[in-house]
mmCIF file of C-alpha atoms in Angstrom:
data_model
loop_
_atom_site.group_PDB
_atom_site.id
_atom_site.type_symbol
_atom_site.label_atom_id
_atom_site.label_comp_id
_atom_site.label_asym_id
_atom_site.label_seq_id
_atom_site.Cartn_x
_atom_site.Cartn_y
_atom_site.Cartn_z
ATOM 1 C CA MET A 271 12.523 13.921 28.552
ATOM 2 C CA PRO A 272 10.447 10.980 29.794
ATOM 3 C CA CYS A 273 9.290 8.409 27.306
ATOM 4 C CA PRO A 274 5.691 9.161 26.262
ATOM 5 C CA PHE A 275 4.737 5.508 26.525
ATOM 6 C CA HIS A 276 5.760 4.776 30.134
ATOM 7 C CA ILE A 277 2.697 6.161 31.854
ATOM 8 C CA SER A 278 0.017 4.868 34.144
ATOM 9 C CA ARG A 279 -3.570 4.692 32.996
ATOM 10 C CA ARG A 280 -4.468 7.408 35.502
ATOM 11 C CA ALA A 281 -1.734 9.723 34.268
ATOM 12 C CA PHE A 282 -2.573 8.906 30.697
ATOM 13 C CA LEU A 283 -6.256 9.675 31.020
ATOM 14 C CA THR A 284 -5.550 13.034 32.648
ATOM 15 C CA GLY A 285 -2.755 14.203 30.387
ATOM 16 C CA ALA A 286 -2.932 12.802 26.871
ATOM 17 C CA ALA A 287 -2.555 14.818 23.735
ATOM 18 C CA ALA A 288 -4.973 16.296 21.272
ATOM 19 C CA SER A 289 -4.282 16.009 17.576
ATOM 20 C CA VAL A 290 -5.575 17.167 14.241
ATOM 21 C CA ALA A 291 -4.616 13.826 12.823
ATOM 22 C CA LEU A 292 -7.949 12.024 12.965
ATOM 23 C CA GLY A 293 -11.543 12.356 11.907
ATOM 24 C CA ALA A 294 -13.116 14.864 9.645
ATOM 25 C CA GLN A 295 -10.287 17.208 8.803
ATOM 26 C CA ALA A 296 -9.044 16.824 5.250
ATOM 27 C CA THR A 297 -7.684 13.497 3.996
ATOM 28 C CA ALA A 298 -5.965 12.953 0.698
ATOM 29 C CA GLN A 299 -7.269 9.436 0.335
ATOM 30 C CA ALA A 300 -10.827 10.662 0.555
ATOM 31 C CA SER A 301 -10.933 13.283 -2.119
ATOM 32 C CA LEU A 302 -8.340 13.015 -4.836
ATOM 33 C CA GLY A 303 -10.108 10.330 -6.832
ATOM 34 C CA ALA A 304 -12.829 10.894 -9.400
ATOM 35 C CA PRO A 305 -16.034 12.390 -7.963
ATOM 36 C CA ARG A 306 -19.070 10.229 -7.464
ATOM 37 C CA ASP A 307 -22.253 10.764 -9.402
ATOM 38 C CA ASP A 308 -23.624 13.025 -6.664
ATOM 39 C CA GLY A 309 -20.496 15.194 -6.726
ATOM 40 C CA THR A 310 -18.954 13.981 -3.475
ATOM 41 C CA PRO A 311 -15.371 12.690 -3.530
ATOM 42 C CA ARG A 312 -14.582 9.043 -4.056
ATOM 43 C CA SER A 313 -12.068 7.377 -1.754
ATOM 44 C CA ASP A 314 -12.323 3.744 -2.823
ATOM 45 C CA LYS A 315 -8.832 2.427 -3.443
ATOM 46 C CA PRO A 316 -8.027 0.392 -6.570
ATOM 47 C CA THR A 317 -7.938 -3.334 -5.895
ATOM 48 C CA VAL A 318 -5.415 -4.172 -8.629
ATOM 49 C CA ASN A 319 -1.908 -2.714 -8.600
ATOM 50 C CA ASP A 320 -0.173 -1.925 -11.865
ATOM 51 C CA PRO A 321 3.626 -2.279 -11.572
ATOM 52 C CA ASP A 322 4.027 -0.019 -14.611
ATOM 53 C CA ALA A 323 1.815 2.768 -13.244
ATOM 54 C CA ARG A 324 3.890 5.919 -13.208
ATOM 55 C CA LEU A 325 3.569 9.481 -11.957
ATOM 56 C CA GLU A 326 5.169 12.293 -13.929
ATOM 57 C CA PHE A 327 8.304 13.395 -12.100
ATOM 58 C CA HIS A 328 8.730 16.838 -13.675
ATOM 59 C CA GLY A 329 6.328 19.694 -13.094
ATOM 60 C CA VAL A 330 5.530 22.911 -11.251
ATOM 61 C CA HIS A 331 4.737 20.905 -8.111
ATOM 62 C CA GLN A 332 6.288 17.800 -6.625
ATOM 63 C CA GLN A 333 4.729 14.363 -6.709
ATOM 64 C CA GLY A 334 3.306 12.941 -3.516
ATOM 65 C CA ILE A 335 1.129 15.911 -2.609
ATOM 66 C CA VAL A 336 -2.089 16.108 -4.623
ATOM 67 C CA ASN A 337 -1.999 12.755 -6.406
ATOM 68 C CA GLN A 338 -4.168 9.904 -5.086
ATOM 69 C CA PRO A 339 -2.243 8.555 -2.076
ATOM 70 C CA GLN A 340 -0.448 5.290 -2.653
ATOM 71 C CA THR A 341 -0.833 2.343 -0.276
ATOM 72 C CA TYR A 342 2.591 2.503 1.407
ATOM 73 C CA ALA A 343 4.737 5.366 2.662
ATOM 74 C CA GLU A 344 8.007 6.189 4.390
ATOM 75 C CA VAL A 345 8.745 9.537 5.988
ATOM 76 C CA VAL A 346 12.419 9.972 6.824
ATOM 77 C CA ALA A 347 14.025 13.048 8.392
ATOM 78 C CA LEU A 348 17.670 13.679 7.526
ATOM 79 C CA ASP A 349 20.412 15.827 9.041
ATOM 80 C CA CYS A 350 23.233 17.157 6.868
ATOM 81 C CA GLN A 351 26.738 16.120 7.921
ATOM 82 C CA PHE A 352 28.560 19.019 6.277
ATOM 83 C CA THR A 353 28.477 22.769 5.783
ATOM 84 C CA GLY A 354 28.672 24.906 2.674
ATOM 85 C CA LYS A 355 26.260 25.789 -0.089
ATOM 86 C CA LYS A 356 28.192 24.040 -2.856
ATOM 87 C CA ARG A 357 28.043 20.664 -1.168
ATOM 88 C CA LEU A 358 24.369 21.160 -0.385
ATOM 89 C CA GLU A 359 23.726 21.740 -4.068
ATOM 90 C CA GLN A 360 25.508 18.501 -4.923
ATOM 91 C CA LEU A 361 23.401 16.639 -2.359
ATOM 92 C CA LEU A 362 20.158 18.032 -3.776
ATOM 93 C CA ARG A 363 21.279 17.203 -7.309
ATOM 94 C CA THR A 364 22.027 13.634 -6.245
ATOM 95 C CA ILE A 365 18.636 13.181 -4.589
ATOM 96 C CA THR A 366 17.001 14.591 -7.717
ATOM 97 C CA GLU A 367 18.902 12.232 -10.005
ATOM 98 C CA ARG A 368 18.000 9.206 -7.938
ATOM 99 C CA ALA A 369 14.341 10.219 -7.608
ATOM 100 C CA ARG A 370 14.128 10.808 -11.363
ATOM 101 C CA ALA A 371 15.653 7.402 -12.139
ATOM 102 C CA LEU A 372 13.649 5.478 -9.557
ATOM 103 C CA THR A 373 10.300 6.929 -10.599
ATOM 104 C CA ALA A 374 11.117 6.132 -14.247
ATOM 105 C CA GLY A 375 11.830 2.444 -13.538
ATOM 106 C CA GLY A 376 13.473 0.186 -16.100
ATOM 107 C CA THR A 377 16.443 -2.149 -16.229
ATOM 108 C CA THR A 378 18.997 -1.840 -13.441
ATOM 109 C CA PRO A 379 22.532 -0.883 -14.520
ATOM 110 C CA PRO A 380 24.969 -3.716 -15.193
ATOM 111 C CA ASP A 381 27.396 -4.594 -12.408
ATOM 112 C CA GLY A 382 31.157 -4.440 -12.849
ATOM 113 C CA ILE A 383 33.160 -7.391 -11.601
ATOM 114 C CA ALA A 384 35.363 -5.322 -9.302
ATOM 115 C CA TYR A 385 32.706 -2.877 -8.128
ATOM 116 C CA PRO A 386 29.836 -2.990 -5.646
ATOM 117 C CA ALA A 387 26.475 -3.986 -7.085
ATOM 118 C CA GLY A 388 24.736 -1.068 -8.732
ATOM 119 C CA ASP A 389 21.385 -1.911 -7.158
ATOM 120 C CA SER A 390 20.196 -3.701 -4.031
ATOM 121 C CA GLY A 391 18.403 -6.294 -6.150
ATOM 122 C CA GLU A 392 15.356 -6.084 -3.895
ATOM 123 C CA LEU A 393 13.044 -5.594 -6.870
ATOM 124 C CA GLY A 394 14.859 -7.817 -9.345
ATOM 125 C CA PRO A 395 16.577 -6.727 -12.578
ATOM 126 C CA GLU A 396 13.586 -4.715 -13.848
ATOM 127 C CA LEU A 397 12.481 -1.884 -11.583
ATOM 128 C CA PRO A 398 8.689 -1.422 -11.401
ATOM 129 C CA THR A 399 7.349 2.072 -10.886
ATOM 130 C CA ASP A 400 4.255 1.196 -8.813
ATOM 131 C CA ASN A 401 3.221 4.885 -8.804
ATOM 132 C CA LEU A 402 6.387 5.685 -6.853
ATOM 133 C CA SER A 403 6.697 9.269 -5.656
ATOM 134 C CA VAL A 404 9.611 10.969 -3.898
ATOM 135 C CA THR A 405 8.797 14.257 -2.154
ATOM 136 C CA LEU A 406 11.530 16.402 -0.598
ATOM 137 C CA GLY A 407 11.067 19.086 2.049
ATOM 138 C CA VAL A 408 13.416 21.368 3.969
ATOM 139 C CA GLY A 409 13.293 22.058 7.691
ATOM 140 C CA ASP A 410 13.831 25.217 9.706
ATOM 141 C CA SER A 411 17.331 24.087 10.739
ATOM 142 C CA LEU A 412 18.562 24.151 7.132
ATOM 143 C CA PHE A 413 18.417 27.949 7.365
ATOM 144 C CA ASP A 414 20.534 28.244 10.535
ATOM 145 C CA GLY A 415 23.588 29.726 8.796
ATOM 146 C CA ARG A 416 25.545 26.624 7.785
ATOM 147 C CA PHE A 417 24.643 27.078 4.130
ATOM 148 C CA GLY A 418 24.190 30.835 3.810
ATOM 149 C CA LEU A 419 20.435 30.521 3.271
ATOM 150 C CA SER A 420 19.075 32.425 6.252
ATOM 151 C CA ALA A 421 17.655 35.241 4.138
ATOM 152 C CA LYS A 422 15.778 32.789 1.918
ATOM 153 C CA LYS A 423 13.814 30.921 4.563
ATOM 154 C CA PRO A 424 10.091 30.504 3.789
ATOM 155 C CA ALA A 425 8.160 33.180 5.644
ATOM 156 C CA ARG A 426 6.216 30.854 7.963
ATOM 157 C CA LEU A 427 8.696 28.023 8.452
ATOM 158 C CA ARG A 428 9.825 27.303 12.012
ATOM 159 C CA ALA A 429 10.577 24.392 14.301
ATOM 160 C CA MET A 430 7.491 22.483 15.389
ATOM 161 C CA GLU A 431 6.339 23.629 18.806
ATOM 162 C CA SER A 432 5.004 21.382 21.557
ATOM 163 C CA PHE A 433 1.262 21.851 21.950
ATOM 164 C CA ALA A 434 -0.478 21.722 25.317
ATOM 165 C CA ASP A 435 -0.948 17.953 25.385
ATOM 166 C CA ASP A 436 2.037 16.740 23.349
ATOM 167 C CA THR A 437 4.882 14.642 24.686
ATOM 168 C CA LEU A 438 7.528 15.321 22.080
ATOM 169 C CA VAL A 439 10.673 13.187 22.006
ATOM 170 C CA ALA A 440 13.644 15.237 20.797
ATOM 171 C CA ASP A 441 15.205 12.606 18.559
ATOM 172 C CA LYS A 442 11.839 11.977 16.863
ATOM 173 C CA CYS A 443 11.357 15.624 15.833
ATOM 174 C CA HIS A 444 12.580 18.084 13.209
ATOM 175 C CA GLY A 445 15.360 17.576 10.635
ATOM 176 C CA ASP A 446 17.302 19.520 7.986
ATOM 177 C CA LEU A 447 15.495 17.618 5.215
ATOM 178 C CA VAL A 448 12.545 15.250 4.997
ATOM 179 C CA LEU A 449 11.803 12.580 2.407
ATOM 180 C CA GLN A 450 8.300 11.262 1.833
ATOM 181 C CA ILE A 451 8.449 8.145 -0.344
ATOM 182 C CA CYS A 452 5.176 6.529 -1.416
ATOM 183 C CA ALA A 453 4.253 3.648 -3.737
ATOM 184 C CA ASP A 454 1.631 0.987 -4.321
ATOM 185 C CA GLN A 455 4.006 -1.735 -3.079
ATOM 186 C CA HIS A 456 5.984 -1.768 0.171
ATOM 187 C CA ASP A 457 9.190 -3.173 -1.323
ATOM 188 C CA THR A 458 9.229 -0.404 -3.931
ATOM 189 C CA VAL A 459 9.210 2.179 -1.134
ATOM 190 C CA THR A 460 11.970 0.420 0.796
ATOM 191 C CA HIS A 461 14.077 -0.016 -2.338
ATOM 192 C CA ALA A 462 13.848 3.697 -3.138
ATOM 193 C CA LEU A 463 14.853 4.679 0.395
ATOM 194 C CA ARG A 464 17.863 2.347 0.365
ATOM 195 C CA ASP A 465 18.931 3.656 -3.024
ATOM 196 C CA ILE A 466 18.789 7.314 -1.997
ATOM 197 C CA LEU A 467 20.591 6.696 1.295
ATOM 198 C CA ARG A 468 23.279 4.709 -0.509
ATOM 199 C CA HIS A 469 23.983 7.526 -2.943
ATOM 200 C CA THR A 470 24.033 10.166 -0.191
ATOM 201 C CA ARG A 471 26.106 8.234 2.345
ATOM 202 C CA GLY A 472 28.445 10.533 4.262
ATOM 203 C CA ASP A 473 26.323 13.576 3.432
ATOM 204 C CA VAL A 474 23.232 12.849 5.511
ATOM 205 C CA ALA A 475 22.313 10.859 8.610
ATOM 206 C CA VAL A 476 18.826 9.559 9.341
ATOM 207 C CA ARG A 477 17.391 11.516 12.265
ATOM 208 C CA TRP A 478 14.121 9.578 12.490
ATOM 209 C CA ARG A 479 12.018 7.369 10.282
ATOM 210 C CA GLN A 480 8.444 6.093 10.192
ATOM 211 C CA ASN A 481 6.737 3.864 7.652
ATOM 212 C CA GLY A 482 3.005 3.527 7.195
ATOM 213 C CA TYR A 483 0.264 1.876 5.198
ATOM 214 C CA MET A 484 -3.305 2.464 4.116
ATOM 215 C CA ASN A 485 -5.910 -0.176 4.873
ATOM 216 C CA GLU A 486 -8.318 -1.434 2.265
ATOM 217 C CA PRO A 487 -11.696 0.319 2.594
ATOM 218 C CA ARG A 488 -14.017 -1.796 4.724
ATOM 219 C CA PRO A 489 -16.482 -2.192 3.257
ATOM 220 C CA THR A 490 -16.098 0.809 0.927
ATOM 221 C CA GLY A 491 -15.064 4.448 1.032
ATOM 222 C CA THR A 492 -12.347 5.814 3.291
ATOM 223 C CA GLN A 493 -9.795 3.627 5.088
ATOM 224 C CA ARG A 494 -10.160 2.965 8.805
ATOM 225 C CA ASN A 495 -7.573 3.772 11.464
ATOM 226 C CA HIS A 496 -6.565 1.606 14.419
ATOM 227 C CA LEU A 497 -9.464 3.020 16.430
ATOM 228 C CA GLY A 498 -11.915 1.503 13.944
ATOM 229 C CA PHE A 499 -13.157 4.799 12.459
ATOM 230 C CA LYS A 500 -12.853 6.065 8.916
ATOM 231 C CA ASP A 501 -9.858 8.334 9.074
ATOM 232 C CA GLY A 502 -10.570 11.677 7.463
ATOM 233 C CA ILE A 503 -13.274 12.268 4.915
ATOM 234 C CA VAL A 504 -13.154 15.932 3.865
ATOM 235 C CA ASN A 505 -10.393 17.364 1.676
ATOM 236 C CA PRO A 506 -9.907 20.466 -0.480
ATOM 237 C CA SER A 507 -11.068 20.133 -4.062
ATOM 238 C CA PRO A 508 -8.601 20.853 -6.901
ATOM 239 C CA ASP A 509 -10.083 24.285 -7.500
ATOM 240 C CA GLU A 510 -9.150 25.190 -3.898
ATOM 241 C CA PHE A 511 -5.498 24.158 -4.090
ATOM 242 C CA ASP A 512 -4.217 27.595 -5.058
ATOM 243 C CA HIS A 513 -5.465 29.197 -1.833
ATOM 244 C CA LEU A 514 -5.269 26.198 0.502
ATOM 245 C CA VAL A 515 -2.231 24.140 -0.584
ATOM 246 C CA TRP A 516 0.324 26.026 -2.677
ATOM 247 C CA ALA A 517 2.566 28.892 -1.564
ATOM 248 C CA GLY A 518 0.796 32.198 -1.210
ATOM 249 C CA ALA A 519 1.620 35.872 -0.819
ATOM 250 C CA GLY A 520 4.573 36.872 1.312
ATOM 251 C CA GLU A 521 6.781 33.910 0.392
ATOM 252 C CA PRO A 522 10.168 34.329 -1.324
ATOM 253 C CA ALA A 523 9.990 34.076 -5.114
ATOM 254 C CA TRP A 524 11.844 30.746 -5.223
ATOM 255 C CA ALA A 525 9.152 29.091 -3.062
ATOM 256 C CA ALA A 526 6.399 29.335 -5.709
ATOM 257 C CA GLY A 527 4.950 25.882 -6.320
ATOM 258 C CA GLY A 528 5.861 24.597 -2.862
ATOM 259 C CA SER A 529 3.750 23.881 0.208
ATOM 260 C CA TYR A 530 4.101 23.737 3.980
ATOM 261 C CA MET A 531 4.299 20.128 5.137
ATOM 262 C CA VAL A 532 3.402 18.979 8.649
ATOM 263 C CA VAL A 533 4.353 15.523 9.895
ATOM 264 C CA ARG A 534 3.020 14.187 13.188
ATOM 265 C CA LEU A 535 3.804 10.802 14.746
ATOM 266 C CA ILE A 536 0.774 9.934 16.840
ATOM 267 C CA ALA A 537 0.585 6.985 19.221
ATOM 268 C CA MET A 538 -2.810 5.363 19.726
ATOM 269 C CA TYR A 539 -3.615 3.633 23.007
ATOM 270 C CA THR A 540 -5.868 0.902 21.666
ATOM 271 C CA GLU A 541 -5.977 -1.113 24.904
ATOM 272 C CA PHE A 542 -7.779 1.786 26.626
ATOM 273 C CA TRP A 543 -9.897 2.598 23.589
ATOM 274 C CA ASP A 544 -11.159 -0.957 23.271
ATOM 275 C CA ARG A 545 -12.589 -0.843 26.824
ATOM 276 C CA ILE A 546 -15.129 1.894 26.184
ATOM 277 C CA SER A 547 -18.540 1.473 24.551
ATOM 278 C CA ILE A 548 -19.170 2.048 20.877
ATOM 279 C CA ALA A 549 -21.659 4.753 21.843
ATOM 280 C CA GLU A 550 -18.940 6.650 23.710
ATOM 281 C CA GLN A 551 -16.503 6.180 20.843
ATOM 282 C CA GLU A 552 -19.061 7.619 18.432
ATOM 283 C CA GLN A 553 -19.692 10.605 20.689
ATOM 284 C CA ILE A 554 -15.941 11.276 20.807
ATOM 285 C CA PHE A 555 -15.626 11.274 17.022
ATOM 286 C CA GLY A 556 -19.100 12.577 16.172
ATOM 287 C CA ARG A 557 -19.519 9.809 13.603
ATOM 288 C CA ASP A 558 -21.183 6.419 13.281
ATOM 289 C CA ARG A 559 -18.431 3.800 13.539
ATOM 290 C CA ALA A 560 -19.973 1.388 11.034
ATOM 291 C CA THR A 561 -20.834 3.814 8.233
ATOM 292 C CA GLY A 562 -18.568 6.778 8.912
ATOM 293 C CA GLY A 563 -21.565 9.074 8.592
ATOM 294 C CA PRO A 564 -22.085 11.978 11.020
ATOM 295 C CA LEU A 565 -24.344 11.246 13.975
ATOM 296 C CA SER A 566 -26.853 13.650 12.453
ATOM 297 C CA GLY A 567 -27.441 11.113 9.642
ATOM 298 C CA GLY A 568 -26.316 10.120 6.157
ATOM 299 C CA ASP A 569 -23.251 8.345 4.808
ATOM 300 C CA GLU A 570 -19.635 9.340 5.379
ATOM 301 C CA TYR A 571 -19.878 12.175 2.840
ATOM 302 C CA ALA A 572 -23.008 13.709 4.353
ATOM 303 C CA GLU A 573 -22.700 17.209 5.752
ATOM 304 C CA PRO A 574 -22.990 17.203 9.571
ATOM 305 C CA ASP A 575 -25.993 19.171 10.776
ATOM 306 C CA TYR A 576 -24.512 21.713 13.165
ATOM 307 C CA LEU A 577 -27.020 24.484 12.434
ATOM 308 C CA ASP A 578 -29.959 22.659 14.027
ATOM 309 C CA ASP A 579 -27.768 21.139 16.745
ATOM 310 C CA ALA A 580 -26.256 24.243 18.323
ATOM 311 C CA THR A 581 -26.170 22.744 21.827
ATOM 312 C CA GLY A 582 -24.619 19.454 20.730
ATOM 313 C CA ASP A 583 -27.560 17.201 21.527
ATOM 314 C CA VAL A 584 -26.782 14.973 18.497
ATOM 315 C CA ILE A 585 -23.135 15.726 17.705
ATOM 316 C CA PRO A 586 -21.389 16.895 20.906
ATOM 317 C CA THR A 587 -19.825 20.332 20.672
ATOM 318 C CA ASP A 588 -16.469 18.813 21.656
ATOM 319 C CA ALA A 589 -16.665 15.939 19.145
ATOM 320 C CA HIS A 590 -13.578 15.615 16.996
ATOM 321 C CA ILE A 591 -15.285 16.376 13.698
ATOM 322 C CA ARG A 592 -16.917 19.479 15.141
ATOM 323 C CA LEU A 593 -13.690 20.924 16.543
ATOM 324 C CA ALA A 594 -11.544 19.941 13.572
ATOM 325 C CA ASN A 595 -13.897 21.414 11.000
ATOM 326 C CA PRO A 596 -16.682 23.661 12.377
ATOM 327 C CA ARG A 597 -17.898 24.264 8.825
ATOM 328 C CA THR A 598 -18.382 27.992 9.203
ATOM 329 C CA PRO A 599 -17.476 30.722 6.707
ATOM 330 C CA GLU A 600 -14.780 31.883 9.141
ATOM 331 C CA THR A 601 -13.056 28.473 9.173
ATOM 332 C CA ALA A 602 -13.374 27.612 5.465
ATOM 333 C CA ASP A 603 -9.775 28.685 4.756
ATOM 334 C CA GLN A 604 -8.386 26.308 7.416
ATOM 335 C CA LEU A 605 -8.874 23.087 5.457
ATOM 336 C CA MET A 606 -5.690 21.069 4.892
ATOM 337 C CA LEU A 607 -4.723 18.466 2.313
ATOM 338 C CA ARG A 608 -3.719 15.350 4.211
ATOM 339 C CA ARG A 609 -2.122 11.998 3.515
ATOM 340 C CA ALA A 610 -2.528 9.985 6.720
ATOM 341 C CA TYR A 611 -1.105 6.466 7.097
ATOM 342 C CA ASN A 612 -1.510 3.866 9.827
ATOM 343 C CA TYR A 613 1.619 2.437 11.414
ATOM 344 C CA ASP A 614 2.432 -0.674 13.442
ATOM 345 C CA ASN A 615 5.792 -0.633 15.214
ATOM 346 C CA GLY A 616 5.317 -3.837 17.174
ATOM 347 C CA VAL A 617 5.181 -3.699 20.987
ATOM 348 C CA ARG A 618 6.179 -0.882 23.355
ATOM 349 C CA ASP A 619 8.467 -1.466 26.326
ATOM 350 C CA ASN A 620 5.445 -1.596 28.621
ATOM 351 C CA GLY A 621 3.869 -4.441 26.646
ATOM 352 C CA THR A 622 1.174 -2.440 24.851
ATOM 353 C CA LEU A 623 0.719 -2.429 21.084
ATOM 354 C CA ASP A 624 2.849 0.242 19.421
ATOM 355 C CA VAL A 625 0.355 1.390 16.803
ATOM 356 C CA GLY A 626 -0.694 4.805 15.642
ATOM 357 C CA LEU A 627 -0.937 7.279 12.805
ATOM 358 C CA LEU A 628 1.688 8.767 10.521
ATOM 359 C CA PHE A 629 -0.084 12.057 9.848
ATOM 360 C CA VAL A 630 1.050 14.228 6.947
ATOM 361 C CA CYS A 631 -0.692 17.347 5.690
ATOM 362 C CA PHE A 632 0.084 20.098 3.212
ATOM 363 C CA GLN A 633 -1.132 23.682 3.396
ATOM 364 C CA GLN A 634 -0.477 27.219 2.272
ATOM 365 C CA ASP A 635 -0.092 28.709 5.742
ATOM 366 C CA LEU A 636 1.069 26.844 8.856
ATOM 367 C CA GLU A 637 -0.460 29.291 11.312
ATOM 368 C CA ARG A 638 -3.780 29.816 9.583
ATOM 369 C CA GLN A 639 -4.375 26.144 8.948
ATOM 370 C CA PHE A 640 -2.599 23.452 10.989
ATOM 371 C CA VAL A 641 -1.741 25.481 14.085
ATOM 372 C CA THR A 642 -5.178 27.085 14.349
ATOM 373 C CA VAL A 643 -6.961 23.745 14.065
ATOM 374 C CA GLN A 644 -4.519 22.027 16.426
ATOM 375 C CA LYS A 645 -5.125 24.618 19.141
ATOM 376 C CA ARG A 646 -8.874 24.235 18.744
ATOM 377 C CA LEU A 647 -8.502 20.489 19.361
ATOM 378 C CA GLU A 648 -6.645 20.895 22.643
ATOM 379 C CA GLY A 649 -8.466 19.071 25.432
ATOM 380 C CA GLU A 650 -10.887 17.197 23.173
ATOM 381 C CA PRO A 651 -12.124 13.831 24.532
ATOM 382 C CA LEU A 652 -10.119 11.975 21.863
ATOM 383 C CA ALA A 653 -6.955 13.272 23.557
ATOM 384 C CA ASP A 654 -7.372 10.609 26.244
ATOM 385 C CA TYR A 655 -6.549 7.897 23.709
ATOM 386 C CA ILE A 656 -3.811 9.346 21.476
ATOM 387 C CA ARG A 657 -0.497 11.082 21.968
ATOM 388 C CA PRO A 658 1.627 13.015 19.429
ATOM 389 C CA TYR A 659 5.310 12.426 20.166
ATOM 390 C CA GLY A 660 7.269 13.347 17.032
ATOM 391 C CA GLY A 661 7.380 14.863 13.562
ATOM 392 C CA GLY A 662 8.113 18.354 12.359
ATOM 393 C CA TYR A 663 7.348 21.307 10.119
ATOM 394 C CA PHE A 664 8.920 21.365 6.660
ATOM 395 C CA TYR A 665 8.605 23.202 3.369
ATOM 396 C CA ALA A 666 7.959 20.885 0.420
ATOM 397 C CA LEU A 667 10.111 22.327 -2.348
ATOM 398 C CA PRO A 668 8.722 23.412 -5.715
ATOM 399 C CA GLY A 669 8.716 20.790 -8.455
ATOM 400 C CA VAL A 670 11.603 19.927 -10.748
ATOM 401 C CA ARG A 671 10.800 21.679 -14.017
ATOM 402 C CA GLY A 672 12.853 19.553 -16.439
ATOM 403 C CA SER A 673 15.823 17.270 -17.007
ATOM 404 C CA ASP A 674 18.324 20.057 -16.257
ATOM 405 C CA ASP A 675 16.586 21.191 -13.074
ATOM 406 C CA PHE A 676 16.981 19.844 -9.521
ATOM 407 C CA PHE A 677 15.263 20.015 -6.140
ATOM 408 C CA GLY A 678 15.866 23.435 -4.554
ATOM 409 C CA SER A 679 17.519 25.022 -7.574
ATOM 410 C CA GLY A 680 15.678 28.288 -6.931
ATOM 411 C CA LEU A 681 16.606 28.251 -3.263
ATOM 412 C CA LEU A 682 20.313 27.896 -4.090
ATOM 413 C CA ALA A 683 20.345 30.347 -7.014
#
């Protein structure tokens, strides 16, 4: 398959990809904080990090889904290097043990003279927690027969398809397992990844990896993406999680407490974007670039006025926010919970900046939510400036219920 980045401007502008990753569709950063006085969500990030801040590891649901998104993230897809259910159980137990220990923090184990160091030392002798979360998901390929789990596959899980405008790169897609590691400090994320890979060496191989970060709000509110716009403002409220985020009817009993996880690696072509006027950029998004508010008026949390703008005279009918979230009763159950991160991978082979979005979202139903919205976005004007090229569909496992439990225990029972 040709590289998605080696394209001419002419070819790019006539064939780029649409994506649900940007704009007004749900964003975790924007809504999981305390509400403002007027009832709208608060997205301002804390300015002081607490190295002792800790998320509870045990629970019905995993960390890293509905908690306030941390500043840094790694998403890493893994392929198993073995067959057999027993060895898979041992792998999942090991990942659980390491995640439990890492999120608890504390003093690193003492080193024996004749043994390898027990820790990388990257964080020093006392491990901070920095709100570290480790979230584990399983991919469609885990149910291909190698582990005897075919009959237990989540009802809607499948390999991620290529949408009309995607340019998917095979070795940047899918995976038997996926790890999402998030924390308030970058070195805490990297340390956790190294630790887990060290303890699972020989069992898994990294298929693909992408790290990301959240910008500070400028000046306030939601973070901005590399295109200069506030990236995602609307998100489900906690009282909607049961019918928008967590497993619903028709799923196997073991899947209760889990959620469908979509990861999309989305390149942004900033050199092209920076050559168009702000007015055109705002028409493409449907929002004011400075404030984040809809073009119909108000701040970033204001409700766009579609009712009195049926023909798109103020907010174009093909604007990103209008396609992503039409705000009709019929589309109310399509909202997703998202945790989107910017990325910067340096420079592409053609000399352009390799920047983009690490898009992650969680939902109850892949087809009803992500796929439906993604298809509605096909051909939007924003597609001329972005291109999805990797990622996958996964099922985020239910939470670890206690000290004797482990990731996927119900699946392997």
